[in-house]
PDB file of C-alpha atoms in Angstrom:
ATOM      1  CA  MET O  13       0.004  -0.221  -0.301  1.00  0.00           C
ATOM      2  CA  GLN O  14       2.870   2.435   0.571  1.00  0.00           C
ATOM      3  CA  HIS O  15       4.099   1.746  -2.822  1.00  0.00           C
ATOM      4  CA  ILE O  16       0.677   2.270  -4.334  1.00  0.00           C
ATOM      5  CA  LYS O  17       0.610   5.551  -2.441  1.00  0.00           C
ATOM      6  CA  LEU O  18       3.872   6.394  -3.780  1.00  0.00           C
ATOM      7  CA  LEU O  19       3.130   5.861  -7.520  1.00  0.00           C
ATOM      8  CA  GLN O  20      -0.380   7.901  -7.128  1.00  0.00           C
ATOM      9  CA  LEU O  21       1.976  11.064  -5.705  1.00  0.00           C
ATOM     10  CA  PHE O  22       4.830  10.589  -8.063  1.00  0.00           C
ATOM     11  CA  TRP O  23       2.718  10.254 -11.311  1.00  0.00           C
ATOM     12  CA  THR O  24       0.132  12.638 -10.404  1.00  0.00           C
ATOM     13  CA  THR O  25       2.714  15.181  -9.531  1.00  0.00           C
ATOM     14  CA  SER O  26       4.786  14.089 -12.980  1.00  0.00           C
ATOM     15  CA  ILE O  27       1.183  14.183 -15.588  1.00  0.00           C
ATOM     16  CA  ALA O  28       0.553  17.782 -13.836  1.00  0.00           C
ATOM     17  CA  ALA O  29       4.245  19.063 -14.566  1.00  0.00           C
ATOM     18  CA  GLU O  30       4.070  17.944 -18.343  1.00  0.00           C
ATOM     19  CA  LEU O  31       0.659  18.837 -19.157  1.00  0.00           C
ATOM     20  CA  GLU O  32       2.019  22.534 -18.597  1.00  0.00           C
ATOM     21  CA  TYR O  33       2.999  22.056 -22.463  1.00  0.00           C
ATOM     22  CA  ARG O  34      -0.120  20.228 -23.666  1.00  0.00           C
ATOM     23  CA  LEU O  35       0.719  20.759 -27.502  1.00  0.00           C
ATOM     24  CA  ASN O  36       3.783  18.222 -26.713  1.00  0.00           C
ATOM     25  CA  PHE O  37       0.872  15.621 -26.592  1.00  0.00           C
ATOM     26  CA  ALA O  38      -0.787  16.725 -30.053  1.00  0.00           C
ATOM     27  CA  ILE O  39       3.015  16.797 -31.393  1.00  0.00           C
ATOM     28  CA  ALA O  40       3.368  13.096 -29.779  1.00  0.00           C
ATOM     29  CA  THR O  41       0.397  11.549 -31.058  1.00  0.00           C
ATOM     30  CA  LEU O  42       1.003  12.969 -35.004  1.00  0.00           C
ATOM     31  CA  THR O  43       4.559  11.668 -34.340  1.00  0.00           C
ATOM     32  CA  SER O  44       2.923   8.430 -32.878  1.00  0.00           C
ATOM     33  CA  LEU O  45       0.354   8.107 -35.998  1.00  0.00           C
ATOM     34  CA  GLY O  46       3.255   8.614 -38.425  1.00  0.00           C
ATOM     35  CA  ASN O  47       5.508   6.311 -37.193  1.00  0.00           C
ATOM     36  CA  LEU O  48       2.730   3.672 -36.909  1.00  0.00           C
ATOM     37  CA  VAL O  49       1.804   4.684 -40.521  1.00  0.00           C
ATOM     38  CA  GLY O  50       5.207   4.363 -41.473  1.00  0.00           C
ATOM     39  CA  GLY O  51       5.592   0.783 -40.116  1.00  0.00           C
ATOM     40  CA  ILE O  52       2.488  -0.820 -41.364  1.00  0.00           C
ATOM     41  CA  PHE O  53       3.860   0.916 -45.245  1.00  0.00           C
ATOM     42  CA  GLY O  54       6.871  -1.439 -44.798  1.00  0.00           C
ATOM     43  CA  LEU O  55       5.141  -4.273 -43.445  1.00  0.00           C
ATOM     44  CA  PHE O  56       2.799  -4.032 -46.831  1.00  0.00           C
ATOM     45  CA  LEU O  57       5.600  -3.925 -49.177  1.00  0.00           C
ATOM     46  CA  PHE O  58       6.497  -7.717 -48.031  1.00  0.00           C
ATOM     47  CA  TYR O  59       3.006  -8.761 -48.569  1.00  0.00           C
ATOM     48  CA  ARG O  60       2.040  -6.259 -51.780  1.00  0.00           C
ATOM     49  CA  THR O  61       3.425  -9.365 -54.025  1.00  0.00           C
ATOM     50  CA  GLY O  62       1.469 -11.869 -52.157  1.00  0.00           C
ATOM     51  CA  TYR O  63       4.589 -12.868 -50.444  1.00  0.00           C
ATOM     52  CA  THR O  64       4.171 -14.134 -46.791  1.00  0.00           C
ATOM     53  CA  PHE O  65       6.303 -14.970 -43.873  1.00  0.00           C
ATOM     54  CA  ASP O  66       6.449 -18.405 -42.978  1.00  0.00           C
ATOM     55  CA  GLY O  67       3.130 -18.965 -40.916  1.00  0.00           C
ATOM     56  CA  TRP O  68       2.739 -15.708 -40.731  1.00  0.00           C
ATOM     57  CA  SER O  69      -0.288 -13.812 -42.697  1.00  0.00           C
ATOM     58  CA  TRP O  70      -0.914 -10.144 -43.272  1.00  0.00           C
ATOM     59  CA  GLU O  71      -2.949  -9.915 -39.991  1.00  0.00           C
ATOM     60  CA  ARG O  72      -0.849 -12.069 -37.587  1.00  0.00           C
ATOM     61  CA  ALA O  73       1.998 -10.075 -38.850  1.00  0.00           C
ATOM     62  CA  LEU O  74      -0.059  -7.344 -37.570  1.00  0.00           C
ATOM     63  CA  LEU O  75      -0.291  -8.669 -34.055  1.00  0.00           C
ATOM     64  CA  VAL O  76       3.000  -8.395 -33.813  1.00  0.00           C
ATOM     65  CA  MET O  77       3.191  -4.652 -34.966  1.00  0.00           C
ATOM     66  CA  GLY O  78       0.530  -3.882 -32.294  1.00  0.00           C
ATOM     67  CA  PHE O  79       2.429  -5.185 -29.481  1.00  0.00           C
ATOM     68  CA  PHE O  80       6.061  -3.773 -30.893  1.00  0.00           C
ATOM     69  CA  THR O  81       4.181  -0.074 -30.875  1.00  0.00           C
ATOM     70  CA  LEU O  82       2.115  -1.219 -27.311  1.00  0.00           C
ATOM     71  CA  LEU O  83       5.542  -1.774 -26.008  1.00  0.00           C
ATOM     72  CA  GLN O  84       6.994   1.237 -27.699  1.00  0.00           C
ATOM     73  CA  GLY O  85       4.672   3.299 -25.989  1.00  0.00           C
ATOM     74  CA  ILE O  86       5.068   1.913 -22.514  1.00  0.00           C
ATOM     75  CA  SER O  87       9.135   2.477 -23.117  1.00  0.00           C
ATOM     76  CA  ASN O  88       8.532   6.066 -23.676  1.00  0.00           C
ATOM     77  CA  ALA O  89       5.791   6.533 -21.044  1.00  0.00           C
ATOM     78  CA  PHE O  90       7.368   4.726 -18.170  1.00  0.00           C
ATOM     79  CA  LEU O  91      11.221   3.298 -18.720  1.00  0.00           C
ATOM     80  CA  ALA O  92      12.813   5.959 -20.673  1.00  0.00           C
ATOM     81  CA  PRO O  93      11.947   9.060 -18.583  1.00  0.00           C
ATOM     82  CA  ASN O  94      12.964   7.065 -15.496  1.00  0.00           C
ATOM     83  CA  LEU O  95      15.684   5.012 -16.585  1.00  0.00           C
ATOM     84  CA  ASN O  96      17.439   7.524 -18.477  1.00  0.00           C
ATOM     85  CA  ARG O  97      17.818   9.726 -15.855  1.00  0.00           C
ATOM     86  CA  ILE O  98      19.843   7.405 -13.921  1.00  0.00           C
ATOM     87  CA  VAL O  99      23.100   8.650 -15.837  1.00  0.00           C
ATOM     88  CA  ASP O 100      22.152  12.052 -14.421  1.00  0.00           C
ATOM     89  CA  GLN O 101      21.659  10.942 -11.286  1.00  0.00           C
ATOM     90  CA  VAL O 102      25.213   9.794 -11.323  1.00  0.00           C
ATOM     91  CA  GLU O 103      26.772  12.468 -13.222  1.00  0.00           C
ATOM     92  CA  LYS O 104      25.560  15.276 -11.040  1.00  0.00           C
ATOM     93  CA  GLY O 105      25.594  13.563  -7.869  1.00  0.00           C
ATOM     94  CA  THR O 106      21.819  13.807  -6.959  1.00  0.00           C
ATOM     95  CA  LEU O 107      21.625  10.165  -6.879  1.00  0.00           C
ATOM     96  CA  ASP O 108      22.771  11.224  -3.333  1.00  0.00           C
ATOM     97  CA  PHE O 109      19.610  12.191  -2.180  1.00  0.00           C
ATOM     98  CA  VAL O 110      17.983   9.505  -3.524  1.00  0.00           C
ATOM     99  CA  LEU O 111      20.213   6.932  -1.636  1.00  0.00           C
ATOM    100  CA  LEU O 112      18.964   8.906   1.695  1.00  0.00           C
ATOM    101  CA  LYS O 113      15.508   8.216   1.365  1.00  0.00           C
ATOM    102  CA  PRO O 114      13.645   5.418   3.371  1.00  0.00           C
ATOM    103  CA  ILE O 115      12.671   3.187   0.090  1.00  0.00           C
ATOM    104  CA  SER O 116      14.100   0.982  -2.689  1.00  0.00           C
ATOM    105  CA  THR O 117      16.523   3.016  -4.535  1.00  0.00           C
ATOM    106  CA  GLN O 118      15.951   0.862  -7.261  1.00  0.00           C
ATOM    107  CA  PHE O 119      12.122   1.561  -7.054  1.00  0.00           C
ATOM    108  CA  TRP O 120      12.665   4.988  -6.805  1.00  0.00           C
ATOM    109  CA  LEU O 121      14.720   5.269  -9.839  1.00  0.00           C
ATOM    110  CA  SER O 122      12.383   3.098 -11.673  1.00  0.00           C
ATOM    111  CA  THR O 123       9.029   4.669 -10.972  1.00  0.00           C
ATOM    112  CA  ARG O 124       9.616   8.078 -10.355  1.00  0.00           C
ATOM    113  CA  MET O 125       8.627   9.911 -13.581  1.00  0.00           C
ATOM    114  CA  ILE O 126       5.638   9.352 -16.153  1.00  0.00           C
ATOM    115  CA  SER O 127       5.432  10.902 -19.621  1.00  0.00           C
ATOM    116  CA  PRO O 128       2.374  11.052 -21.322  1.00  0.00           C
ATOM    117  CA  TRP O 129       3.843  11.364 -24.544  1.00  0.00           C
ATOM    118  CA  GLY O 130       4.110   8.000 -24.789  1.00  0.00           C
ATOM    119  CA  LEU O 131       0.159   6.786 -24.403  1.00  0.00           C
ATOM    120  CA  PRO O 132      -0.699   7.687 -27.957  1.00  0.00           C
ATOM    121  CA  ASP O 133       1.363   4.822 -29.040  1.00  0.00           C
ATOM    122  CA  VAL O 134      -0.004   2.812 -26.421  1.00  0.00           C
ATOM    123  CA  ALA O 135      -3.556   3.368 -27.707  1.00  0.00           C
ATOM    124  CA  PHE O 136      -2.338   3.075 -31.325  1.00  0.00           C
ATOM    125  CA  GLY O 137      -1.105   0.002 -30.125  1.00  0.00           C
ATOM    126  CA  LEU O 138      -4.082  -1.586 -28.904  1.00  0.00           C
ATOM    127  CA  GLY O 139      -6.111  -0.537 -31.599  1.00  0.00           C
ATOM    128  CA  VAL O 140      -3.894  -2.587 -33.822  1.00  0.00           C
ATOM    129  CA  ILE O 141      -4.168  -5.718 -31.753  1.00  0.00           C
ATOM    130  CA  LEU O 142      -7.233  -5.639 -31.274  1.00  0.00           C
ATOM    131  CA  TYR O 143      -8.261  -4.827 -35.532  1.00  0.00           C
ATOM    132  CA  ALA O 144      -6.364  -7.411 -36.160  1.00  0.00           C
ATOM    133  CA  GLY O 145      -7.772  -9.956 -33.568  1.00  0.00           C
ATOM    134  CA  ASN O 146     -10.941  -9.504 -34.593  1.00  0.00           C
ATOM    135  CA  ARG O 147      -9.838  -9.797 -38.338  1.00  0.00           C
ATOM    136  CA  LEU O 148      -8.658 -13.338 -36.562  1.00  0.00           C
ATOM    137  CA  ASN O 149     -11.858 -14.435 -34.769  1.00  0.00           C
ATOM    138  CA  LEU O 150      -9.792 -14.038 -31.507  1.00  0.00           C
ATOM    139  CA  VAL O 151     -12.066 -14.445 -28.250  1.00  0.00           C
ATOM    140  CA  ILE O 152     -11.272 -12.740 -24.914  1.00  0.00           C
ATOM    141  CA  SER O 153      -9.464 -15.805 -23.605  1.00  0.00           C
ATOM    142  CA  ASP O 154      -7.173 -15.429 -26.259  1.00  0.00           C
ATOM    143  CA  PHE O 155      -6.228 -11.480 -25.317  1.00  0.00           C
ATOM    144  CA  ILE O 156      -6.101 -12.935 -22.091  1.00  0.00           C
ATOM    145  CA  LEU O 157      -3.878 -15.569 -22.826  1.00  0.00           C
ATOM    146  CA  GLY O 158      -1.510 -13.149 -24.349  1.00  0.00           C
ATOM    147  CA  LEU O 159      -1.454 -10.725 -21.314  1.00  0.00           C
ATOM    148  CA  PHE O 160       1.242 -12.903 -19.480  1.00  0.00           C
ATOM    149  CA  PRO O 161       3.819 -13.322 -22.177  1.00  0.00           C
ATOM    150  CA  LEU O 162       3.168  -9.031 -22.815  1.00  0.00           C
ATOM    151  CA  PHE O 163       3.916  -8.619 -19.038  1.00  0.00           C
ATOM    152  CA  PHE O 164       6.943 -10.938 -18.995  1.00  0.00           C
ATOM    153  CA  GLY O 165       8.262  -8.646 -22.275  1.00  0.00           C
ATOM    154  CA  ILE O 166       7.787  -5.710 -20.027  1.00  0.00           C
ATOM    155  CA  LEU O 167      10.023  -6.786 -17.391  1.00  0.00           C
ATOM    156  CA  ILE O 168      12.459  -8.227 -19.701  1.00  0.00           C
ATOM    157  CA  LEU O 169      13.066  -4.732 -21.402  1.00  0.00           C
ATOM    158  CA  TYR O 170      12.645  -3.088 -18.191  1.00  0.00           C
ATOM    159  CA  SER O 171      15.512  -5.317 -16.605  1.00  0.00           C
ATOM    160  CA  LEU O 172      17.723  -5.142 -19.493  1.00  0.00           C
ATOM    161  CA  TRP O 173      17.298  -1.214 -19.225  1.00  0.00           C
ATOM    162  CA  PHE O 174      18.209  -0.809 -15.903  1.00  0.00           C
ATOM    163  CA  LEU O 175      21.154  -3.272 -16.417  1.00  0.00           C
ATOM    164  CA  LEU O 176      22.342  -0.802 -18.979  1.00  0.00           C
ATOM    165  CA  GLY O 177      21.860   2.454 -17.013  1.00  0.00           C
ATOM    166  CA  THR O 178      23.666   0.839 -13.855  1.00  0.00           C
ATOM    167  CA  THR O 179      26.570   0.718 -16.181  1.00  0.00           C
ATOM    168  CA  SER O 180      26.814   4.551 -15.494  1.00  0.00           C
ATOM    169  CA  VAL O 181      27.886   3.978 -11.896  1.00  0.00           C
ATOM    170  CA  TRP O 182      31.598   3.122 -14.126  1.00  0.00           C
ATOM    171  CA  PHE O 183      30.976   4.753 -17.436  1.00  0.00           C
ATOM    172  CA  VAL O 184      29.045   7.887 -16.879  1.00  0.00           C
ATOM    173  CA  LYS O 185      28.381   9.030 -20.559  1.00  0.00           C
ATOM    174  CA  ILE O 186      26.081   5.618 -21.768  1.00  0.00           C
ATOM    175  CA  TYR O 187      23.284   7.273 -23.762  1.00  0.00           C
ATOM    176  CA  ASN O 188      25.163   5.785 -27.062  1.00  0.00           C
ATOM    177  CA  ILE O 189      24.808   2.400 -25.588  1.00  0.00           C
ATOM    178  CA  THR O 190      20.752   2.877 -24.505  1.00  0.00           C
ATOM    179  CA  GLU O 191      19.759   4.247 -27.897  1.00  0.00           C
ATOM    180  CA  VAL O 192      21.788   1.159 -29.721  1.00  0.00           C
ATOM    181  CA  LEU O 193      19.850  -0.900 -27.417  1.00  0.00           C
ATOM    182  CA  ARG O 194      16.206   0.617 -28.764  1.00  0.00           C
ATOM    183  CA  ALA O 195      17.832   0.283 -32.206  1.00  0.00           C
ATOM    184  CA  LEU O 196      18.231  -3.355 -31.763  1.00  0.00           C
ATOM    185  CA  LEU O 197      14.487  -3.277 -30.498  1.00  0.00           C
ATOM    186  CA  ASP O 198      13.276  -2.121 -33.516  1.00  0.00           C
ATOM    187  CA  ALA O 199      13.769  -5.263 -35.296  1.00  0.00           C
ATOM    188  CA  GLY O 200      10.475  -6.526 -33.127  1.00  0.00           C
ATOM    189  CA  ARG O 201       8.357  -4.910 -35.993  1.00  0.00           C
ATOM    190  CA  TYR O 202       8.346  -7.950 -37.338  1.00  0.00           C
ATOM    191  CA  PRO O 203       8.085 -11.714 -36.616  1.00  0.00           C
ATOM    192  CA  VAL O 204      11.191 -13.130 -35.513  1.00  0.00           C
ATOM    193  CA  ILE O 205      11.075 -15.733 -38.713  1.00  0.00           C
ATOM    194  CA  ALA O 206      11.521 -12.876 -40.997  1.00  0.00           C
ATOM    195  CA  TYR O 207      15.208 -12.890 -40.375  1.00  0.00           C
ATOM    196  CA  PRO O 208      18.100 -15.533 -41.682  1.00  0.00           C
ATOM    197  CA  VAL O 209      18.638 -18.101 -38.791  1.00  0.00           C
ATOM    198  CA  ALA O 210      21.780 -15.921 -37.765  1.00  0.00           C
ATOM    199  CA  TYR O 211      19.755 -13.489 -36.683  1.00  0.00           C
ATOM    200  CA  ARG O 212      16.823 -15.318 -35.324  1.00  0.00           C
ATOM    201  CA  VAL O 213      19.389 -16.997 -32.763  1.00  0.00           C
ATOM    202  CA  PHE O 214      20.998 -13.263 -32.058  1.00  0.00           C
ATOM    203  CA  PHE O 215      17.436 -11.766 -31.340  1.00  0.00           C
ATOM    204  CA  THR O 216      16.286 -14.831 -29.046  1.00  0.00           C
ATOM    205  CA  PHE O 217      19.206 -15.504 -26.881  1.00  0.00           C
ATOM    206  CA  VAL O 218      21.635 -12.655 -26.950  1.00  0.00           C
ATOM    207  CA  VAL O 219      18.838  -9.533 -27.316  1.00  0.00           C
ATOM    208  CA  PRO O 220      15.701 -11.218 -26.866  1.00  0.00           C
ATOM    209  CA  VAL O 221      13.527  -9.457 -29.075  1.00  0.00           C
ATOM    210  CA  ALA O 222      11.566 -12.440 -30.060  1.00  0.00           C
ATOM    211  CA  PHE O 223      10.243 -12.590 -26.147  1.00  0.00           C
ATOM    212  CA  LEU O 224       8.808  -9.025 -26.435  1.00  0.00           C
ATOM    213  CA  THR O 225       6.617  -9.006 -29.646  1.00  0.00           C
ATOM    214  CA  THR O 226       6.643 -12.432 -31.532  1.00  0.00           C
ATOM    215  CA  VAL O 227       5.898 -14.681 -28.049  1.00  0.00           C
ATOM    216  CA  PRO O 228       2.765 -12.398 -27.001  1.00  0.00           C
ATOM    217  CA  ALA O 229       1.647 -12.853 -30.528  1.00  0.00           C
ATOM    218  CA  GLN O 230       1.798 -16.271 -30.745  1.00  0.00           C
ATOM    219  CA  ALA O 231       0.625 -16.547 -27.323  1.00  0.00           C
ATOM    220  CA  LEU O 232      -2.804 -14.385 -28.301  1.00  0.00           C
ATOM    221  CA  LEU O 233      -3.171 -16.803 -31.302  1.00  0.00           C
ATOM    222  CA  GLY O 234      -2.978 -19.535 -29.193  1.00  0.00           C
ATOM    223  CA  GLU O 235       0.261 -21.205 -31.102  1.00  0.00           C
ATOM    224  CA  ILE O 236       2.763 -20.501 -28.036  1.00  0.00           C
ATOM    225  CA  ASN O 237       4.479 -23.426 -27.094  1.00  0.00           C
ATOM    226  CA  ILE O 238       4.779 -24.203 -23.406  1.00  0.00           C
ATOM    227  CA  THR O 239       8.246 -24.472 -23.350  1.00  0.00           C
ATOM    228  CA  TRP O 240       8.546 -20.561 -24.953  1.00  0.00           C
ATOM    229  CA  PHE O 241       5.916 -19.571 -22.503  1.00  0.00           C
ATOM    230  CA  ILE O 242       7.788 -21.145 -19.086  1.00  0.00           C
ATOM    231  CA  GLY O 243      11.426 -19.920 -21.120  1.00  0.00           C
ATOM    232  CA  SER O 244       9.564 -16.204 -21.199  1.00  0.00           C
ATOM    233  CA  LEU O 245       8.480 -16.483 -17.488  1.00  0.00           C
ATOM    234  CA  LEU O 246      12.125 -17.745 -16.253  1.00  0.00           C
ATOM    235  CA  LEU O 247      14.065 -15.238 -18.328  1.00  0.00           C
ATOM    236  CA  ALA O 248      11.693 -12.208 -16.978  1.00  0.00           C
ATOM    237  CA  ILE O 249      12.629 -13.011 -13.397  1.00  0.00           C
ATOM    238  CA  ALA O 250      16.036 -13.922 -14.024  1.00  0.00           C
ATOM    239  CA  LEU O 251      16.896 -10.796 -15.533  1.00  0.00           C
ATOM    240  CA  LEU O 252      14.595  -9.004 -12.427  1.00  0.00           C
ATOM    241  CA  ILE O 253      16.888 -10.726 -10.118  1.00  0.00           C
ATOM    242  CA  LEU O 254      20.087  -9.645 -11.998  1.00  0.00           C
ATOM    243  CA  SER O 255      19.072  -6.290 -12.500  1.00  0.00           C
ATOM    244  CA  ASN O 256      18.549  -5.706  -8.547  1.00  0.00           C
ATOM    245  CA  ALA O 257      21.889  -7.562  -7.650  1.00  0.00           C
ATOM    246  CA  PHE O 258      24.005  -6.022 -10.053  1.00  0.00           C
ATOM    247  CA  TRP O 259      22.689  -2.567  -8.852  1.00  0.00           C
ATOM    248  CA  LYS O 260      23.538  -3.165  -5.540  1.00  0.00           C
ATOM    249  CA  PHE O 261      26.994  -4.396  -6.374  1.00  0.00           C
ATOM    250  CA  ALA O 262      27.455  -1.342  -8.602  1.00  0.00           C
ATOM    251  CA  LEU O 263      26.349   0.702  -5.721  1.00  0.00           C
ATOM    252  CA  ARG O 264      29.373  -0.375  -3.846  1.00  0.00           C
ATOM    253  CA  TYR O 265      31.586   1.280  -6.304  1.00  0.00           C
ATOM    254  CA  TYR O 266      29.863   4.846  -6.176  1.00  0.00           C
ATOM    255  CA  THR O 267      31.330   7.607  -4.857  1.00  0.00           C
ATOM    256  CA  SER O 268      29.049  10.277  -3.967  1.00  0.00           C
ATOM    257  CA  ALA O 269      29.265  13.837  -4.719  1.00  0.00           C
ATOM    258  CA  SER O 270      30.258  15.006  -1.092  1.00  0.00           C
ATOM    259  CA  SER O 271      32.735  11.959  -0.777  1.00  0.00           C
TER     260      SER O 271
END
């Protein structure tokens, strides 16, 4: 209950501050719409001649695009505003004040801010998923089943991002690293089967992009293998634990601004 109350306080003040610039929301909406149209057009270029990814019809591929857009919105709304600030906290020494607070430092750093500018992507992503699901005659139980791998994917993405942010304790200028991660995640626009075998291995076992979009889409379609479902769960738990352990380890090497 304490953490829920803190989240309410954090997000209320954060949204109030962001909404002072309401024109930005309209610009963010147009930008999100443009990105979605561009993504769908890119997908259309594959399918316009009758070509299909193995086992992925146009509507099925749209599901993957929808999950990608949804995760992009969640990233812009919740992850980027918080995790990108870890570098500033370390560089400016303001992390000292966070460490003094009677609350989990990782929780504070991960949830302090929320940006409404990512919400249009969330809405558009949900819209694409619902549209494609309706064309595929999916029912409510199918959508509910897809929520679990989606949640696991969010945890995986968060953990990877936080792990990279933690390295700022040693390497302050890591903005480019996080941008590389976001660029790699763009591969999640399309089903992982669309890539050559070597890339599939990379996007599954090195940078687990497949667990972010393709696996949730397969779960929604009722075609997910139980091994992939359990693997997604275990990977999310392992990375979450690793991110917390790595953060505690990094703090042992953190030198405050006053020391």
